[in-house]
mmCIF file with all atom_site columns, C-alpha atoms in Angstrom:
data_model
loop_
_atom_site.group_PDB
_atom_site.id
_atom_site.type_symbol
_atom_site.label_atom_id
_atom_site.label_alt_id
_atom_site.label_comp_id
_atom_site.label_asym_id
_atom_site.label_entity_id
_atom_site.label_seq_id
_atom_site.pdbx_PDB_ins_code
_atom_site.Cartn_x
_atom_site.Cartn_y
_atom_site.Cartn_z
_atom_site.occupancy
_atom_site.B_iso_or_equiv
_atom_site.pdbx_formal_charge
_atom_site.auth_seq_id
_atom_site.auth_comp_id
_atom_site.auth_asym_id
_atom_site.auth_atom_id
_atom_site.pdbx_PDB_model_num
ATOM 1   C CA . MET A 1 1   ? 2.160   8.384   -19.883 1.00 94.00 ? 1   MET A CA 1
ATOM 2   C CA . ILE A 1 2   ? 2.716   7.132   -23.495 1.00 95.00 ? 2   ILE A CA 1
ATOM 3   C CA . ARG A 1 3   ? -0.029  6.641   -26.166 1.00 97.00 ? 3   ARG A CA 1
ATOM 4   C CA . VAL A 1 4   ? 1.321   3.453   -28.016 1.00 98.00 ? 4   VAL A CA 1
ATOM 5   C CA . ALA A 1 5   ? -1.954  2.658   -30.094 1.00 97.00 ? 5   ALA A CA 1
ATOM 6   C CA . GLU A 1 6   ? -5.582  3.586   -30.161 1.00 95.00 ? 6   GLU A CA 1
ATOM 7   C CA . GLY A 1 7   ? -6.806  3.685   -26.978 1.00 96.00 ? 7   GLY A CA 1
ATOM 8   C CA . VAL A 1 8   ? -3.646  1.878   -25.134 1.00 98.00 ? 8   VAL A CA 1
ATOM 9   C CA . TYR A 1 9   ? -1.249  3.864   -23.150 1.00 98.00 ? 9   TYR A CA 1
ATOM 10  C CA . VAL A 1 10  ? 1.656   2.680   -20.914 1.00 98.00 ? 10  VAL A CA 1
ATOM 11  C CA . GLU A 1 11  ? 3.500   4.293   -18.278 1.00 98.00 ? 11  GLU A CA 1
ATOM 12  C CA . THR A 1 12  ? 7.236   3.510   -17.836 1.00 98.00 ? 12  THR A CA 1
ATOM 13  C CA . ARG A 1 13  ? 8.313   5.755   -15.117 1.00 97.00 ? 13  ARG A CA 1
ATOM 14  C CA . PHE A 1 14  ? 7.193   3.997   -11.987 1.00 97.00 ? 14  PHE A CA 1
ATOM 15  C CA . LYS A 1 15  ? 9.653   2.322   -9.747  1.00 96.00 ? 15  LYS A CA 1
ATOM 16  C CA . GLY A 1 16  ? 9.209   -1.432  -9.881  1.00 96.00 ? 16  GLY A CA 1
ATOM 17  C CA . GLY A 1 17  ? 7.959   -1.747  -13.488 1.00 97.00 ? 17  GLY A CA 1
ATOM 18  C CA . ASN A 1 18  ? 5.477   -0.593  -16.457 1.00 98.00 ? 18  ASN A CA 1
ATOM 19  C CA . VAL A 1 19  ? 1.816   -0.207  -15.959 1.00 99.00 ? 19  VAL A CA 1
ATOM 20  C CA . GLY A 1 20  ? -0.798  -0.143  -18.895 1.00 99.00 ? 20  GLY A CA 1
ATOM 21  C CA . LEU A 1 21  ? -4.037  1.202   -19.559 1.00 98.00 ? 21  LEU A CA 1
ATOM 22  C CA . ILE A 1 22  ? -6.608  -0.238  -22.347 1.00 98.00 ? 22  ILE A CA 1
ATOM 23  C CA . ASP A 1 23  ? -8.992  1.979   -23.339 1.00 97.00 ? 23  ASP A CA 1
ATOM 24  C CA . THR A 1 24  ? -12.529 0.548   -24.206 1.00 96.00 ? 24  THR A CA 1
ATOM 25  C CA . GLU A 1 25  ? -16.075 2.035   -24.934 1.00 94.00 ? 25  GLU A CA 1
ATOM 26  C CA . GLU A 1 26  ? -17.448 0.469   -21.991 1.00 95.00 ? 26  GLU A CA 1
ATOM 27  C CA . GLY A 1 27  ? -14.664 1.413   -19.373 1.00 96.00 ? 27  GLY A CA 1
ATOM 28  C CA . LEU A 1 28  ? -10.970 1.011   -18.497 1.00 97.00 ? 28  LEU A CA 1
ATOM 29  C CA . LEU A 1 29  ? -8.700  -1.916  -18.267 1.00 98.00 ? 29  LEU A CA 1
ATOM 30  C CA . LEU A 1 30  ? -5.522  -1.733  -16.199 1.00 98.00 ? 30  LEU A CA 1
ATOM 31  C CA . VAL A 1 31  ? -2.203  -3.949  -16.781 1.00 99.00 ? 31  VAL A CA 1
ATOM 32  C CA . ASP A 1 32  ? -0.539  -4.135  -13.381 1.00 99.00 ? 32  ASP A CA 1
ATOM 33  C CA . ILE A 1 33  ? -0.584  -1.468  -10.655 1.00 98.00 ? 33  ILE A CA 1
ATOM 34  C CA . PRO A 1 34  ? 2.831   0.217   -9.059  1.00 98.00 ? 34  PRO A CA 1
ATOM 35  C CA . PRO A 1 35  ? 4.039   -1.206  -6.002  1.00 98.00 ? 35  PRO A CA 1
ATOM 36  C CA . ASN A 1 36  ? 4.540   2.357   -4.465  1.00 97.00 ? 36  ASN A CA 1
ATOM 37  C CA . PRO A 1 37  ? 1.374   3.708   -2.601  1.00 97.00 ? 37  PRO A CA 1
ATOM 38  C CA . ALA A 1 38  ? 2.179   7.637   -4.048  1.00 97.00 ? 38  ALA A CA 1
ATOM 39  C CA . ASP A 1 39  ? 2.884   6.315   -7.527  1.00 98.00 ? 39  ASP A CA 1
ATOM 40  C CA . VAL A 1 40  ? -0.907  4.285   -7.350  1.00 98.00 ? 40  VAL A CA 1
ATOM 41  C CA . LYS A 1 41  ? -2.429  7.583   -6.520  1.00 97.00 ? 41  LYS A CA 1
ATOM 42  C CA . LEU A 1 42  ? -0.469  9.538   -9.573  1.00 97.00 ? 42  LEU A CA 1
ATOM 43  C CA . TRP A 1 43  ? -1.517  6.296   -11.773 1.00 97.00 ? 43  TRP A CA 1
ATOM 44  C CA . GLN A 1 44  ? -5.364  6.580   -10.991 1.00 96.00 ? 44  GLN A CA 1
ATOM 45  C CA . HIS A 1 45  ? -4.921  10.467  -11.580 1.00 96.00 ? 45  HIS A CA 1
ATOM 46  C CA . GLN A 1 46  ? -3.290  9.923   -15.120 1.00 96.00 ? 46  GLN A CA 1
ATOM 47  C CA . VAL A 1 47  ? -5.945  7.095   -16.018 1.00 96.00 ? 47  VAL A CA 1
ATOM 48  C CA . MET A 1 48  ? -8.925  9.590   -15.216 1.00 93.00 ? 48  MET A CA 1
ATOM 49  C CA . GLU A 1 49  ? -7.232  12.138  -17.330 1.00 93.00 ? 49  GLU A CA 1
ATOM 50  C CA . VAL A 1 50  ? -7.209  9.879   -20.223 1.00 89.00 ? 50  VAL A CA 1
ATOM 51  C CA . GLY A 1 51  ? -10.554 8.682   -20.077 1.00 77.00 ? 51  GLY A CA 1
ATOM 52  C CA . ASN A 1 52  ? -13.312 9.707   -17.018 1.00 83.00 ? 52  ASN A CA 1
ATOM 53  C CA . LYS A 1 53  ? -14.825 6.391   -17.356 1.00 93.00 ? 53  LYS A CA 1
ATOM 54  C CA . PRO A 1 54  ? -15.213 3.219   -14.519 1.00 95.00 ? 54  PRO A CA 1
ATOM 55  C CA . ILE A 1 55  ? -12.157 1.023   -14.297 1.00 96.00 ? 55  ILE A CA 1
ATOM 56  C CA . LEU A 1 56  ? -13.565 -2.359  -15.040 1.00 97.00 ? 56  LEU A CA 1
ATOM 57  C CA . TYR A 1 57  ? -11.007 -4.569  -14.058 1.00 98.00 ? 57  TYR A CA 1
ATOM 58  C CA . ALA A 1 58  ? -6.951  -4.524  -13.009 1.00 99.00 ? 58  ALA A CA 1
ATOM 59  C CA . ILE A 1 59  ? -4.962  -7.383  -14.523 1.00 99.00 ? 59  ILE A CA 1
ATOM 60  C CA . ASN A 1 60  ? -2.052  -8.751  -12.574 1.00 99.00 ? 60  ASN A CA 1
ATOM 61  C CA . THR A 1 61  ? 0.541   -10.205 -14.790 1.00 99.00 ? 61  THR A CA 1
ATOM 62  C CA . ASP A 1 62  ? 2.083   -12.612 -12.551 1.00 98.00 ? 62  ASP A CA 1
ATOM 63  C CA . ASP A 1 63  ? 2.343   -12.985 -8.652  1.00 97.00 ? 63  ASP A CA 1
ATOM 64  C CA . HIS A 1 64  ? 5.638   -11.194 -8.128  1.00 97.00 ? 64  HIS A CA 1
ATOM 65  C CA . PRO A 1 65  ? 5.060   -9.154  -4.993  1.00 98.00 ? 65  PRO A CA 1
ATOM 66  C CA . LEU A 1 66  ? 5.930   -5.844  -7.171  1.00 97.00 ? 66  LEU A CA 1
ATOM 67  C CA . ARG A 1 67  ? 2.824   -6.816  -9.119  1.00 98.00 ? 67  ARG A CA 1
ATOM 68  C CA . VAL A 1 68  ? 0.379   -7.814  -6.550  1.00 98.00 ? 68  VAL A CA 1
ATOM 69  C CA . MET A 1 69  ? 1.505   -5.828  -3.181  1.00 98.00 ? 69  MET A CA 1
ATOM 70  C CA . SER A 1 70  ? -0.727  -2.607  -4.250  1.00 98.00 ? 70  SER A CA 1
ATOM 71  C CA . ASN A 1 71  ? -3.987  -4.804  -5.036  1.00 98.00 ? 71  ASN A CA 1
ATOM 72  C CA . ASN A 1 72  ? -5.722  -3.455  -1.963  1.00 97.00 ? 72  ASN A CA 1
ATOM 73  C CA . LEU A 1 73  ? -5.002  0.198   -3.039  1.00 97.00 ? 73  LEU A CA 1
ATOM 74  C CA . LEU A 1 74  ? -7.128  0.003   -5.995  1.00 95.00 ? 74  LEU A CA 1
ATOM 75  C CA . LYS A 1 75  ? -10.790 -1.336  -5.446  1.00 94.00 ? 75  LYS A CA 1
ATOM 76  C CA . VAL A 1 76  ? -11.571 -2.376  -8.595  1.00 97.00 ? 76  VAL A CA 1
ATOM 77  C CA . PRO A 1 77  ? -11.862 -6.459  -9.444  1.00 98.00 ? 77  PRO A CA 1
ATOM 78  C CA . LYS A 1 78  ? -8.393  -7.980  -10.379 1.00 99.00 ? 78  LYS A CA 1
ATOM 79  C CA . ILE A 1 79  ? -7.666  -10.848 -12.815 1.00 99.00 ? 79  ILE A CA 1
ATOM 80  C CA . ALA A 1 80  ? -4.972  -12.929 -12.619 1.00 99.00 ? 80  ALA A CA 1
ATOM 81  C CA . HIS A 1 81  ? -3.714  -16.481 -13.151 1.00 99.00 ? 81  HIS A CA 1
ATOM 82  C CA . GLN A 1 82  ? -4.984  -19.273 -10.649 1.00 98.00 ? 82  GLN A CA 1
ATOM 83  C CA . ALA A 1 83  ? -1.356  -19.325 -9.032  1.00 97.00 ? 83  ALA A CA 1
ATOM 84  C CA . VAL A 1 84  ? -1.841  -15.713 -8.007  1.00 98.00 ? 84  VAL A CA 1
ATOM 85  C CA . TRP A 1 85  ? -5.094  -16.596 -6.145  1.00 97.00 ? 85  TRP A CA 1
ATOM 86  C CA . GLU A 1 86  ? -3.138  -19.772 -4.746  1.00 97.00 ? 86  GLU A CA 1
ATOM 87  C CA . ASP A 1 87  ? -0.194  -17.893 -3.723  1.00 96.00 ? 87  ASP A CA 1
ATOM 88  C CA . LEU A 1 88  ? -1.892  -15.338 -1.683  1.00 97.00 ? 88  LEU A CA 1
ATOM 89  C CA . ALA A 1 89  ? -4.459  -17.440 -0.286  1.00 97.00 ? 89  ALA A CA 1
ATOM 90  C CA . THR A 1 90  ? -2.212  -20.102 1.082   1.00 96.00 ? 90  THR A CA 1
ATOM 91  C CA . PRO A 1 91  ? 1.455   -18.362 0.933   1.00 96.00 ? 91  PRO A CA 1
ATOM 92  C CA . LYS A 1 92  ? 4.174   -21.105 1.417   1.00 96.00 ? 92  LYS A CA 1
ATOM 93  C CA . ALA A 1 93  ? 7.401   -19.798 3.189   1.00 96.00 ? 93  ALA A CA 1
ATOM 94  C CA . PRO A 1 94  ? 9.535   -19.157 0.256   1.00 96.00 ? 94  PRO A CA 1
ATOM 95  C CA . TYR A 1 95  ? 6.887   -16.908 -1.241  1.00 97.00 ? 95  TYR A CA 1
ATOM 96  C CA . ARG A 1 96  ? 6.463   -15.272 2.280   1.00 97.00 ? 96  ARG A CA 1
ATOM 97  C CA . GLN A 1 97  ? 10.172  -14.461 2.474   1.00 97.00 ? 97  GLN A CA 1
ATOM 98  C CA . ILE A 1 98  ? 10.368  -12.875 -1.409  1.00 97.00 ? 98  ILE A CA 1
ATOM 99  C CA . PHE A 1 99  ? 7.302   -10.842 -0.789  1.00 97.00 ? 99  PHE A CA 1
ATOM 100 C CA . ARG A 1 100 ? 8.500   -9.642  2.639   1.00 97.00 ? 100 ARG A CA 1
ATOM 101 C CA . GLU A 1 101 ? 11.948  -8.585  1.095   1.00 97.00 ? 101 GLU A CA 1
ATOM 102 C CA . PHE A 1 102 ? 10.165  -6.532  -1.646  1.00 97.00 ? 102 PHE A CA 1
ATOM 103 C CA . TYR A 1 103 ? 7.194   -5.293  0.577   1.00 97.00 ? 103 TYR A CA 1
ATOM 104 C CA . LYS A 1 104 ? 9.982   -3.857  3.040   1.00 97.00 ? 104 LYS A CA 1
ATOM 105 C CA . ALA A 1 105 ? 12.181  -2.379  0.125   1.00 96.00 ? 105 ALA A CA 1
ATOM 106 C CA . TYR A 1 106 ? 9.204   -0.559  -1.270  1.00 95.00 ? 106 TYR A CA 1
ATOM 107 C CA . ARG A 1 107 ? 7.320   0.278   1.813   1.00 94.00 ? 107 ARG A CA 1
ATOM 108 C CA . ASP A 1 108 ? 9.911   0.352   4.544   1.00 94.00 ? 108 ASP A CA 1
ATOM 109 C CA . GLN A 1 109 ? 7.441   -1.745  6.737   1.00 94.00 ? 109 GLN A CA 1
ATOM 110 C CA . GLU A 1 110 ? 6.662   -5.356  7.462   1.00 96.00 ? 110 GLU A CA 1
ATOM 111 C CA . PRO A 1 111 ? 3.983   -6.729  5.150   1.00 96.00 ? 111 PRO A CA 1
ATOM 112 C CA . PRO A 1 112 ? 0.641   -7.950  6.464   1.00 93.00 ? 112 PRO A CA 1
ATOM 113 C CA . ASP A 1 113 ? 0.165   -11.453 7.819   1.00 92.00 ? 113 ASP A CA 1
ATOM 114 C CA . ASN A 1 114 ? -2.838  -12.198 5.550   1.00 94.00 ? 114 ASN A CA 1
ATOM 115 C CA . PHE A 1 115 ? -2.847  -11.357 1.859   1.00 97.00 ? 115 PHE A CA 1
ATOM 116 C CA . GLY A 1 116 ? -6.644  -11.616 1.535   1.00 95.00 ? 116 GLY A CA 1
ATOM 117 C CA . ASP A 1 117 ? -6.955  -8.020  0.470   1.00 96.00 ? 117 ASP A CA 1
ATOM 118 C CA . LEU A 1 118 ? -4.738  -8.797  -2.311  1.00 98.00 ? 118 LEU A CA 1
ATOM 119 C CA . MET A 1 119 ? -6.396  -11.616 -3.869  1.00 97.00 ? 119 MET A CA 1
ATOM 120 C CA . PRO A 1 120 ? -7.965  -11.626 -7.202  1.00 98.00 ? 120 PRO A CA 1
ATOM 121 C CA . ALA A 1 121 ? -11.655 -11.859 -8.083  1.00 97.00 ? 121 ALA A CA 1
ATOM 122 C CA . MET A 1 122 ? -11.358 -13.532 -10.978 1.00 98.00 ? 122 MET A CA 1
ATOM 123 C CA . ALA A 1 123 ? -8.639  -16.348 -11.736 1.00 98.00 ? 123 ALA A CA 1
ATOM 124 C CA . PHE A 1 124 ? -7.971  -18.759 -14.907 1.00 98.00 ? 124 PHE A CA 1
ATOM 125 C CA . SER A 1 125 ? -5.228  -21.499 -15.887 1.00 97.00 ? 125 SER A CA 1
ATOM 126 C CA . ARG A 1 126 ? -4.796  -21.226 -19.213 1.00 97.00 ? 126 ARG A CA 1
ATOM 127 C CA . ARG A 1 127 ? -6.768  -18.631 -21.547 1.00 98.00 ? 127 ARG A CA 1
ATOM 128 C CA . MET A 1 128 ? -9.335  -16.041 -20.792 1.00 98.00 ? 128 MET A CA 1
ATOM 129 C CA . SER A 1 129 ? -11.007 -13.640 -23.271 1.00 98.00 ? 129 SER A CA 1
ATOM 130 C CA . LEU A 1 130 ? -12.669 -10.177 -22.602 1.00 98.00 ? 130 LEU A CA 1
ATOM 131 C CA . TYR A 1 131 ? -14.800 -8.614  -25.057 1.00 97.00 ? 131 TYR A CA 1
ATOM 132 C CA . LYS A 1 132 ? -15.375 -4.880  -23.868 1.00 94.00 ? 132 LYS A CA 1
ATOM 133 C CA . GLY A 1 133 ? -16.450 -2.044  -26.118 1.00 90.00 ? 133 GLY A CA 1
ATOM 134 C CA . GLY A 1 134 ? -15.895 -3.967  -29.462 1.00 90.00 ? 134 GLY A CA 1
ATOM 135 C CA . ARG A 1 135 ? -12.367 -4.662  -28.294 1.00 94.00 ? 135 ARG A CA 1
ATOM 136 C CA . LEU A 1 136 ? -10.921 -8.029  -27.894 1.00 98.00 ? 136 LEU A CA 1
ATOM 137 C CA . ILE A 1 137 ? -8.215  -8.632  -25.025 1.00 98.00 ? 137 ILE A CA 1
ATOM 138 C CA . ARG A 1 138 ? -6.867  -11.985 -24.710 1.00 99.00 ? 138 ARG A CA 1
ATOM 139 C CA . LEU A 1 139 ? -4.981  -12.934 -21.518 1.00 99.00 ? 139 LEU A CA 1
ATOM 140 C CA . ILE A 1 140 ? -2.882  -16.008 -22.101 1.00 99.00 ? 140 ILE A CA 1
ATOM 141 C CA . ALA A 1 141 ? -0.846  -18.179 -19.476 1.00 99.00 ? 141 ALA A CA 1
ATOM 142 C CA . LEU A 1 142 ? 2.811   -18.864 -20.259 1.00 98.00 ? 142 LEU A CA 1
ATOM 143 C CA . GLY A 1 143 ? 4.687   -19.072 -17.011 1.00 97.00 ? 143 GLY A CA 1
ATOM 144 C CA . GLY A 1 144 ? 8.335   -18.369 -16.990 1.00 97.00 ? 144 GLY A CA 1
ATOM 145 C CA . THR A 1 145 ? 9.415   -15.204 -14.702 1.00 97.00 ? 145 THR A CA 1
ATOM 146 C CA . THR A 1 146 ? 6.834   -16.898 -12.128 1.00 97.00 ? 146 THR A CA 1
ATOM 147 C CA . PRO A 1 147 ? 4.500   -19.943 -12.370 1.00 96.00 ? 147 PRO A CA 1
ATOM 148 C CA . ALA A 1 148 ? 1.778   -17.293 -12.857 1.00 98.00 ? 148 ALA A CA 1
ATOM 149 C CA . SER A 1 149 ? 3.113   -15.164 -15.913 1.00 98.00 ? 149 SER A CA 1
ATOM 150 C CA . ILE A 1 150 ? 0.513   -14.284 -18.691 1.00 99.00 ? 150 ILE A CA 1
ATOM 151 C CA . VAL A 1 151 ? 0.571   -11.661 -21.456 1.00 99.00 ? 151 VAL A CA 1
ATOM 152 C CA . VAL A 1 152 ? -2.330  -9.767  -22.548 1.00 99.00 ? 152 VAL A CA 1
ATOM 153 C CA . HIS A 1 153 ? -3.031  -9.687  -26.399 1.00 99.00 ? 153 HIS A CA 1
ATOM 154 C CA . ILE A 1 154 ? -4.745  -7.061  -28.393 1.00 98.00 ? 154 ILE A CA 1
ATOM 155 C CA . PRO A 1 155 ? -4.878  -8.807  -31.481 1.00 97.00 ? 155 PRO A CA 1
ATOM 156 C CA . GLY A 1 156 ? -6.740  -5.944  -33.304 1.00 96.00 ? 156 GLY A CA 1
ATOM 157 C CA . GLU A 1 157 ? -3.975  -3.509  -32.412 1.00 96.00 ? 157 GLU A CA 1
ATOM 158 C CA . LYS A 1 158 ? -1.062  -6.411  -33.097 1.00 98.00 ? 158 LYS A CA 1
ATOM 159 C CA . LEU A 1 159 ? 0.082   -5.336  -29.401 1.00 98.00 ? 159 LEU A CA 1
ATOM 160 C CA . LEU A 1 160 ? 1.073   -7.414  -26.490 1.00 99.00 ? 160 LEU A CA 1
ATOM 161 C CA . PHE A 1 161 ? 1.846   -6.746  -22.824 1.00 99.00 ? 161 PHE A CA 1
ATOM 162 C CA . THR A 1 162 ? 4.185   -9.219  -21.841 1.00 99.00 ? 162 THR A CA 1
ATOM 163 C CA . GLY A 1 163 ? 4.874   -8.585  -18.124 1.00 98.00 ? 163 GLY A CA 1
ATOM 164 C CA . ALA A 1 164 ? 8.118   -9.269  -16.818 1.00 98.00 ? 164 ALA A CA 1
ATOM 165 C CA . LEU A 1 165 ? 8.639   -12.000 -19.332 1.00 98.00 ? 165 LEU A CA 1
ATOM 166 C CA . VAL A 1 166 ? 10.239  -9.313  -21.338 1.00 98.00 ? 166 VAL A CA 1
ATOM 167 C CA . VAL A 1 167 ? 12.290  -6.290  -20.276 1.00 97.00 ? 167 VAL A CA 1
ATOM 168 C CA . THR A 1 168 ? 14.423  -3.791  -21.931 1.00 96.00 ? 168 THR A CA 1
ATOM 169 C CA . ASN A 1 169 ? 17.418  -1.889  -20.712 1.00 90.00 ? 169 ASN A CA 1
ATOM 170 C CA . THR A 1 170 ? 17.539  -3.686  -17.148 1.00 92.00 ? 170 THR A CA 1
ATOM 171 C CA . HIS A 1 171 ? 18.207  -7.184  -16.178 1.00 92.00 ? 171 HIS A CA 1
ATOM 172 C CA . PRO A 1 172 ? 15.237  -9.597  -15.675 1.00 92.00 ? 172 PRO A CA 1
ATOM 173 C CA . ASP A 1 173 ? 14.193  -10.677 -12.014 1.00 90.00 ? 173 ASP A CA 1
ATOM 174 C CA . LEU A 1 174 ? 15.131  -14.257 -11.545 1.00 93.00 ? 174 LEU A CA 1
ATOM 175 C CA . CYS A 1 175 ? 14.207  -14.793 -8.310  1.00 93.00 ? 175 CYS A CA 1
ATOM 176 C CA . MET A 1 176 ? 10.997  -16.852 -8.915  1.00 95.00 ? 176 MET A CA 1
ATOM 177 C CA . ALA A 1 177 ? 11.892  -18.009 -12.530 1.00 94.00 ? 177 ALA A CA 1
ATOM 178 C CA . ASP A 1 178 ? 11.587  -21.458 -14.401 1.00 95.00 ? 178 ASP A CA 1
ATOM 179 C CA . SER A 1 179 ? 14.333  -20.715 -16.955 1.00 95.00 ? 179 SER A CA 1
ATOM 180 C CA . ALA A 1 180 ? 13.095  -23.463 -19.240 1.00 97.00 ? 180 ALA A CA 1
ATOM 181 C CA . GLN A 1 181 ? 9.375   -22.545 -19.086 1.00 97.00 ? 181 GLN A CA 1
ATOM 182 C CA . TRP A 1 182 ? 10.711  -19.115 -19.822 1.00 97.00 ? 182 TRP A CA 1
ATOM 183 C CA . LEU A 1 183 ? 12.299  -19.859 -22.974 1.00 97.00 ? 183 LEU A CA 1
ATOM 184 C CA . GLU A 1 184 ? 9.168   -21.779 -24.042 1.00 98.00 ? 184 GLU A CA 1
ATOM 185 C CA . ALA A 1 185 ? 7.279   -18.548 -23.551 1.00 98.00 ? 185 ALA A CA 1
ATOM 186 C CA . LEU A 1 186 ? 9.612   -16.369 -25.330 1.00 97.00 ? 186 LEU A CA 1
ATOM 187 C CA . ALA A 1 187 ? 9.402   -18.892 -28.413 1.00 97.00 ? 187 ALA A CA 1
ATOM 188 C CA . TYR A 1 188 ? 5.328   -18.343 -27.961 1.00 98.00 ? 188 TYR A CA 1
ATOM 189 C CA . ILE A 1 189 ? 5.812   -14.835 -28.171 1.00 97.00 ? 189 ILE A CA 1
ATOM 190 C CA . LYS A 1 190 ? 8.020   -14.945 -31.203 1.00 96.00 ? 190 LYS A CA 1
ATOM 191 C CA . LYS A 1 191 ? 5.226   -16.888 -33.290 1.00 96.00 ? 191 LYS A CA 1
ATOM 192 C CA . LEU A 1 192 ? 2.376   -14.088 -32.211 1.00 97.00 ? 192 LEU A CA 1
ATOM 193 C CA . SER A 1 193 ? 1.350   -11.792 -34.797 1.00 94.00 ? 193 SER A CA 1
ATOM 194 C CA . VAL A 1 194 ? 2.324   -8.664  -32.687 1.00 97.00 ? 194 VAL A CA 1
ATOM 195 C CA . LYS A 1 195 ? 3.996   -5.166  -34.042 1.00 97.00 ? 195 LYS A CA 1
ATOM 196 C CA . LEU A 1 196 ? 4.678   -3.791  -30.525 1.00 98.00 ? 196 LEU A CA 1
ATOM 197 C CA . ILE A 1 197 ? 5.614   -5.323  -27.349 1.00 98.00 ? 197 ILE A CA 1
ATOM 198 C CA . ILE A 1 198 ? 4.995   -3.415  -23.940 1.00 99.00 ? 198 ILE A CA 1
ATOM 199 C CA . PRO A 1 199 ? 7.771   -5.043  -21.752 1.00 98.00 ? 199 PRO A CA 1
ATOM 200 C CA . GLY A 1 200 ? 7.516   -5.166  -18.087 1.00 98.00 ? 200 GLY A CA 1
ATOM 201 C CA . SER A 1 201 ? 10.017  -2.646  -17.700 1.00 97.00 ? 201 SER A CA 1
ATOM 202 C CA . GLY A 1 202 ? 11.703  -0.537  -19.845 1.00 97.00 ? 202 GLY A CA 1
ATOM 203 C CA . ASN A 1 203 ? 10.624  1.257   -23.383 1.00 96.00 ? 203 ASN A CA 1
ATOM 204 C CA . PRO A 1 204 ? 8.248   -0.448  -25.774 1.00 97.00 ? 204 PRO A CA 1
ATOM 205 C CA . CYS A 1 205 ? 9.814   -2.313  -28.547 1.00 96.00 ? 205 CYS A CA 1
ATOM 206 C CA . GLY A 1 206 ? 9.282   -4.626  -31.393 1.00 93.00 ? 206 GLY A CA 1
ATOM 207 C CA . LYS A 1 207 ? 10.012  -8.616  -31.599 1.00 86.00 ? 207 LYS A CA 1
#
């Protein structure tokens, strides 16, 4: 795990994408959860080594199966875009098919028929701000890679977790993408006052 700013960490070695940790005086916030169950256990161990504090929330940066299939393995409240809640509450056939493909690839078994255990406890549609331990964390809905794509902005550190909207050293996943919305999202990111980007996959980078 890499320390990228005061109280902010990223793990880039898990299959399926990066995960992040934000340490505040009140507790810990996680950005995404590894899709592989063994990696979830390792991630929890790493998190506890950084700060022996309660995990307040885990944030899903979109509704791609890789970001939500392990929600039931981490017993903390999840925060996500409203579309994550909707896709998991009443999954349509195309989403079920994509979920099945990735679930079988990562778990070598069929996915559950009901996604109730994966649903977030809190959902928002445009913006959400968290004030924890004197730290402001802004959740901003942009869409693009999926209808539920969000970024996690820490203004005090000029740092941005982009989820799959930005990746480095790999090809982006287009299976749920809206290319026009994605370009708009990237234009928005370009205007933000950030010095460090934590991509959804690959090494941290600048704009």
